[in-house]
Protein backbone atom coordinates (compact mmCIF):
# COMPACT_ATOMS: atom_id res chain seq x y z
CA UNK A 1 32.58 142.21 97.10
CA UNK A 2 35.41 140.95 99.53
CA UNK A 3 37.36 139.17 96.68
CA UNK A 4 37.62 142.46 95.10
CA UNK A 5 37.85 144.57 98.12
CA UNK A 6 41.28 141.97 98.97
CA UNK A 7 42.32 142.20 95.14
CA UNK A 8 42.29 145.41 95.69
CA UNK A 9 44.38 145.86 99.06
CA UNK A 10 46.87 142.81 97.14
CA UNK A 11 47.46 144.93 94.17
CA UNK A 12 48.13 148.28 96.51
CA UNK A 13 50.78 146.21 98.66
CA UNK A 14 52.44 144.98 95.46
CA UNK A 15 52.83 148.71 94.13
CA UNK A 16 54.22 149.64 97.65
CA UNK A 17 56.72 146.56 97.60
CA UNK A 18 57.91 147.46 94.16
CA UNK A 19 56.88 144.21 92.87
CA UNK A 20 55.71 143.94 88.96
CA UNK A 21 52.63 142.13 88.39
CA UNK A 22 53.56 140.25 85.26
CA UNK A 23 49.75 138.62 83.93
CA UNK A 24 47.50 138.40 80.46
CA UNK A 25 47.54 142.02 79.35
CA UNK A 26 43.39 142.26 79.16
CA UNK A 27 41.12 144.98 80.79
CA UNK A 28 38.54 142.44 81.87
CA UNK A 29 37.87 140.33 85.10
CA UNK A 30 39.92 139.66 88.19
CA UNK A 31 43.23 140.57 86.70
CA UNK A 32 41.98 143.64 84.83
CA UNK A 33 41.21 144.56 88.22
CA UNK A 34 44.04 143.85 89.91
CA UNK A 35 46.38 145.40 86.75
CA UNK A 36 44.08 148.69 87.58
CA UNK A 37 44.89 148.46 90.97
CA UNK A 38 48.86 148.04 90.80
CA UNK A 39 48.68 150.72 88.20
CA UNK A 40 47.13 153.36 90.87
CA UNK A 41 49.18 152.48 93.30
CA UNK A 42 51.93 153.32 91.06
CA UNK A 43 53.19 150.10 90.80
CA UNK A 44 54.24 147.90 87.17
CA UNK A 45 52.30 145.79 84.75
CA UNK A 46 53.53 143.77 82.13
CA UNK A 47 50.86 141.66 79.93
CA UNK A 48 51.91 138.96 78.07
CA UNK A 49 49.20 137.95 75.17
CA UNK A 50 49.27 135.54 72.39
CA UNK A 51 48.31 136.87 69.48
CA UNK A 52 45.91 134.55 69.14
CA UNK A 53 44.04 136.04 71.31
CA UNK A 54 44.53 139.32 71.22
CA UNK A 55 41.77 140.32 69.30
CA UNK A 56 39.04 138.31 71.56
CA UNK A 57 40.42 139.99 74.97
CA UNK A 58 40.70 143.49 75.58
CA UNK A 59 44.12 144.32 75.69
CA UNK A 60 44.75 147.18 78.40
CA UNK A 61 46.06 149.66 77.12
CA UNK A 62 47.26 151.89 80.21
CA UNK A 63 49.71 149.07 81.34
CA UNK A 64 53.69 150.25 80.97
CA UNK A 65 54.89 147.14 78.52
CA UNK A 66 51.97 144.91 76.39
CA UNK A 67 53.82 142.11 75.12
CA UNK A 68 52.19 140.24 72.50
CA UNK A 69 53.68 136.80 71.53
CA UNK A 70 52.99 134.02 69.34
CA UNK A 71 52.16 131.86 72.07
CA UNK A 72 52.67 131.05 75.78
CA UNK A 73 54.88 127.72 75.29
């Protein structure tokens, strides 16, 4: 509850900063959340998933740029 409650207040402060939060493009877990919360604070997401695994994760699909690359090297 605090870890998400902090995730939270990060991803607000990085929207307000005008930072982009550049992560693994899926829906799912900590950084799904914190994607969601950059995103309502009006803020930028990029993902970044290999194709790979694309179709395993849940790609998010209300981020601004999904980039989806052979693989992370």
């Amino acid at each position: 509850e605090e870890l998400v409650r902090s995730s939270k207040e990060f991803a607000h402060w990085m929207a307000k900063q005008g930072h982009t939060l550049v992560y693994g493009g899926a829906t799912v877990g900590m950084m799904g959340l914190l994607a969601d919360g950059v995103l309502s604070g009006g803020g930028q997401v990029v993902g970044v998933i290999p194709r790979a695994m694309f179709a395993a994760e849940v790609p998010h699909r209300q981020i601004q740029t999904l980039l989806e690359v052979e693989d992370l090297m």
